[in-house]
Tab-separated table of C-alpha atoms in Angstrom:
chain	number	residue	atom	x	y	z
A	1	MET	CA	-32.876	154.750	-82.035
A	2	SER	CA	-35.119	155.753	-84.647
A	3	THR	CA	-37.711	152.842	-84.560
A	4	PRO	CA	-40.975	152.225	-87.085
A	5	ILE	CA	-42.794	151.432	-83.415
A	6	SER	CA	-43.158	153.515	-80.193
A	7	SER	CA	-44.791	152.124	-77.647
A	8	PRO	CA	-43.993	152.142	-73.033
A	9	VAL	CA	-41.760	149.395	-73.914
A	10	THR	CA	-39.834	150.980	-76.742
A	11	ASP	CA	-40.136	154.060	-74.187
A	12	LEU	CA	-38.372	151.786	-71.380
A	13	LEU	CA	-35.427	150.548	-73.084
A	14	GLU	CA	-34.432	153.727	-75.044
A	15	ALA	CA	-34.726	155.611	-71.542
A	16	GLN	CA	-32.233	152.563	-70.010
A	17	GLY	CA	-30.086	152.826	-73.458
A	18	ILE	CA	-30.903	149.433	-74.377
A	19	ALA	CA	-30.340	148.205	-78.070
A	20	PHE	CA	-33.214	146.347	-79.584
A	21	GLU	CA	-34.341	144.748	-82.745
A	22	VAL	CA	-37.857	145.523	-83.994
A	23	ILE	CA	-39.522	142.124	-86.011
A	24	GLU	CA	-42.081	142.654	-87.822
A	25	ILE	CA	-44.924	140.067	-87.980
A	26	PRO	CA	-47.474	140.151	-90.473
A	27	LEU	CA	-51.129	139.732	-89.544
A	28	THR	CA	-53.820	137.683	-91.088
A	29	GLU	CA	-56.487	139.392	-92.897
A	30	ASP	CA	-58.568	139.303	-89.392
A	31	LYS	CA	-55.568	140.997	-87.578
A	32	LYS	CA	-54.161	138.158	-85.656
A	33	PRO	CA	-50.445	137.387	-85.804
A	34	VAL	CA	-49.399	134.432	-88.338
A	35	ARG	CA	-49.461	131.035	-87.402
A	36	ASN	CA	-46.102	130.123	-88.621
A	37	LEU	CA	-44.178	132.457	-86.248
A	38	GLU	CA	-41.600	130.018	-85.380
A	39	GLU	CA	-41.067	129.674	-89.274
A	40	LEU	CA	-41.092	133.666	-89.772
A	41	LEU	CA	-38.529	133.851	-86.671
A	42	SER	CA	-35.933	131.021	-87.903
A	43	SER	CA	-35.803	132.565	-91.173
A	44	GLN	CA	-34.743	135.969	-89.395
A	45	GLY	CA	-32.313	134.339	-87.580
A	46	HIS	CA	-34.222	134.073	-84.297
A	47	ASP	CA	-34.343	130.746	-82.227
A	48	PRO	CA	-38.489	130.171	-81.832
A	49	LYS	CA	-37.955	128.984	-78.623
A	50	SER	CA	-36.449	132.025	-77.652
A	51	VAL	CA	-39.489	133.876	-77.248
A	52	VAL	CA	-40.650	134.679	-74.549
A	53	ARG	CA	-44.446	134.506	-73.704
A	54	SER	CA	-46.474	136.682	-71.221
A	55	LEU	CA	-49.146	134.527	-69.634
A	56	LEU	CA	-51.480	136.466	-67.454
A	57	PHE	CA	-53.210	134.687	-64.479
A	58	LYS	CA	-56.144	136.402	-62.229
A	59	THR	CA	-56.008	135.306	-58.426
A	60	GLY	CA	-58.567	134.195	-56.462
A	61	SER	CA	-57.998	137.844	-54.898
A	62	ASP	CA	-58.460	139.074	-57.831
A	63	ASN	CA	-54.710	139.695	-58.805
A	64	TYR	CA	-53.345	140.149	-61.984
A	65	VAL	CA	-49.835	137.819	-62.302
A	66	LEU	CA	-47.666	137.848	-65.485
A	67	LEU	CA	-45.466	135.343	-66.116
A	68	ALA	CA	-42.653	135.735	-68.332
A	69	VAL	CA	-41.475	132.478	-69.650
A	70	ALA	CA	-39.424	131.474	-72.457
A	71	GLY	CA	-39.283	128.190	-74.326
A	72	GLY	CA	-41.976	125.352	-75.062
A	73	GLY	CA	-42.635	125.131	-70.441
A	74	ARG	CA	-46.307	125.280	-69.467
A	75	ALA	CA	-46.956	127.219	-66.198
A	76	ASP	CA	-46.718	124.852	-63.248
A	77	TRP	CA	-50.027	125.981	-61.474
A	78	GLY	CA	-49.271	124.502	-57.906
A	79	ILE	CA	-46.020	125.737	-57.730
A	80	LEU	CA	-47.748	129.695	-58.792
A	81	ARG	CA	-50.176	128.955	-56.078
A	82	LYS	CA	-47.524	128.389	-53.607
A	83	HIS	CA	-45.583	131.333	-54.532
A	84	LEU	CA	-48.297	133.581	-54.612
A	85	GLU	CA	-49.888	132.202	-51.617
A	86	GLU	CA	-52.979	131.928	-53.018
A	87	ARG	CA	-55.454	129.078	-53.553
A	88	LYS	CA	-57.125	130.137	-56.719
A	89	LEU	CA	-55.788	130.944	-59.595
A	90	ARG	CA	-57.410	131.018	-63.444
A	91	MET	CA	-55.614	132.026	-66.931
A	92	ALA	CA	-57.231	135.503	-67.779
A	93	GLU	CA	-59.637	135.569	-69.963
A	94	PHE	CA	-58.992	137.105	-73.045
A	95	ASP	CA	-60.868	140.472	-72.894
A	96	GLU	CA	-59.461	141.105	-69.510
A	97	VAL	CA	-55.694	141.085	-70.830
A	98	PRO	CA	-55.820	144.593	-72.317
A	99	GLU	CA	-58.156	145.991	-69.597
A	100	ALA	CA	-55.070	144.624	-67.337
A	101	THR	CA	-52.278	145.478	-68.972
A	102	GLY	CA	-53.271	147.881	-71.437
A	103	TYR	CA	-51.563	145.968	-74.351
A	104	VAL	CA	-53.949	143.810	-76.893
A	105	VAL	CA	-53.080	139.944	-77.003
A	106	GLY	CA	-50.284	139.102	-78.880
A	107	ALA	CA	-48.439	141.922	-77.739
A	108	VAL	CA	-48.731	141.627	-73.902
A	109	PRO	CA	-44.550	142.589	-73.221
A	110	PRO	CA	-42.962	141.302	-70.136
A	111	ILE	CA	-42.012	144.753	-68.973
A	112	ALA	CA	-43.620	148.411	-69.384
A	113	LEU	CA	-46.663	146.879	-67.362
A	114	PRO	CA	-48.885	148.632	-65.149
A	115	ASP	CA	-47.701	148.678	-61.134
A	116	SER	CA	-50.813	146.852	-60.230
A	117	ILE	CA	-49.902	143.404	-62.179
A	118	THR	CA	-47.316	141.088	-59.906
A	119	VAL	CA	-44.531	140.083	-62.602
A	120	LEU	CA	-42.877	136.639	-62.472
A	121	LEU	CA	-39.651	136.169	-64.355
A	122	ASP	CA	-39.043	132.204	-64.804
A	123	GLU	CA	-35.435	131.676	-64.980
A	124	SER	CA	-36.008	129.882	-68.790
A	125	VAL	CA	-35.418	133.358	-69.977
A	126	ALA	CA	-31.922	133.073	-68.555
A	127	GLN	CA	-31.152	129.744	-70.811
A	128	PHE	CA	-30.815	132.317	-74.286
A	129	ASP	CA	-28.417	134.985	-75.134
A	130	ASN	CA	-31.226	136.572	-77.261
A	131	VAL	CA	-34.931	136.500	-76.476
A	132	VAL	CA	-38.148	138.039	-78.544
A	133	ILE	CA	-40.671	139.635	-76.330
A	134	GLY	CA	-43.564	141.567	-76.731
A	135	SER	CA	-43.612	145.356	-78.211
A	136	GLY	CA	-46.886	146.840	-77.128
A	137	VAL	CA	-47.496	146.907	-80.910
A	138	LEU	CA	-49.551	144.268	-82.091
A	139	GLY	CA	-47.721	143.609	-85.592
A	140	TYR	CA	-44.063	143.604	-83.968
A	141	ALA	CA	-41.785	142.241	-81.217
A	142	LEU	CA	-38.802	143.272	-79.989
A	143	GLY	CA	-35.481	141.011	-79.801
A	144	LEU	CA	-32.956	142.147	-77.528
A	145	THR	CA	-30.314	140.463	-74.993
A	146	SER	CA	-31.314	137.705	-72.418
A	147	ALA	CA	-29.037	139.556	-70.302
A	148	ASP	CA	-30.602	143.353	-70.807
A	149	LEU	CA	-34.132	142.056	-70.184
A	150	GLN	CA	-33.268	140.584	-67.104
A	151	LYS	CA	-31.374	143.866	-65.925
A	152	VAL	CA	-34.645	145.761	-66.859
A	153	MET	CA	-36.655	142.962	-65.073
A	154	ALA	CA	-34.339	142.952	-61.731
A	155	ASP	CA	-36.993	143.665	-59.309
A	156	VAL	CA	-39.501	141.174	-60.128
A	157	ASP	CA	-39.364	137.561	-58.335
A	158	ARG	CA	-37.404	134.831	-59.945
A	159	GLY	CA	-37.614	131.341	-60.097
A	160	THR	CA	-38.659	128.309	-61.781
A	161	PHE	CA	-42.907	128.410	-62.361
A	162	VAL	CA	-42.798	125.961	-65.229
A	163	LYS	CA	-42.500	122.435	-65.795
A	164	GLU	CA	-41.375	121.035	-69.068
């Protein structure tokens, strides 16, 4: 499959024989993704709520945790702390994201991450037939089936980590 981008994410999907669509996300002059992402995705036939956000946290014991969540839910801090057996948890700082993940903010995928990051998959991802994930390359996202994403993420902890 020929794609206009190449990243550890596309390499992983191609190696597993998983079909995906490359979605171009125009950048503003200051190299930030467009503000009307929902409108852009809708115009291309994607449900804007199907975007799988990759939320990076840092624990009190200095470990990074990435929560993959779809829809509009917000992370439930209490559930996360309990699941991780951590008393302290905070969102990663902007400059910590590329340092920890190897990807810039706005392109962080829920897969193809360093082994040092604990990944959690929220059950909200299963609510969608198709999802959109970070591609690892700013200005692009990837569309694939939710079932394929869950297959790639079969080894990560799953649960309900958000509140609506």
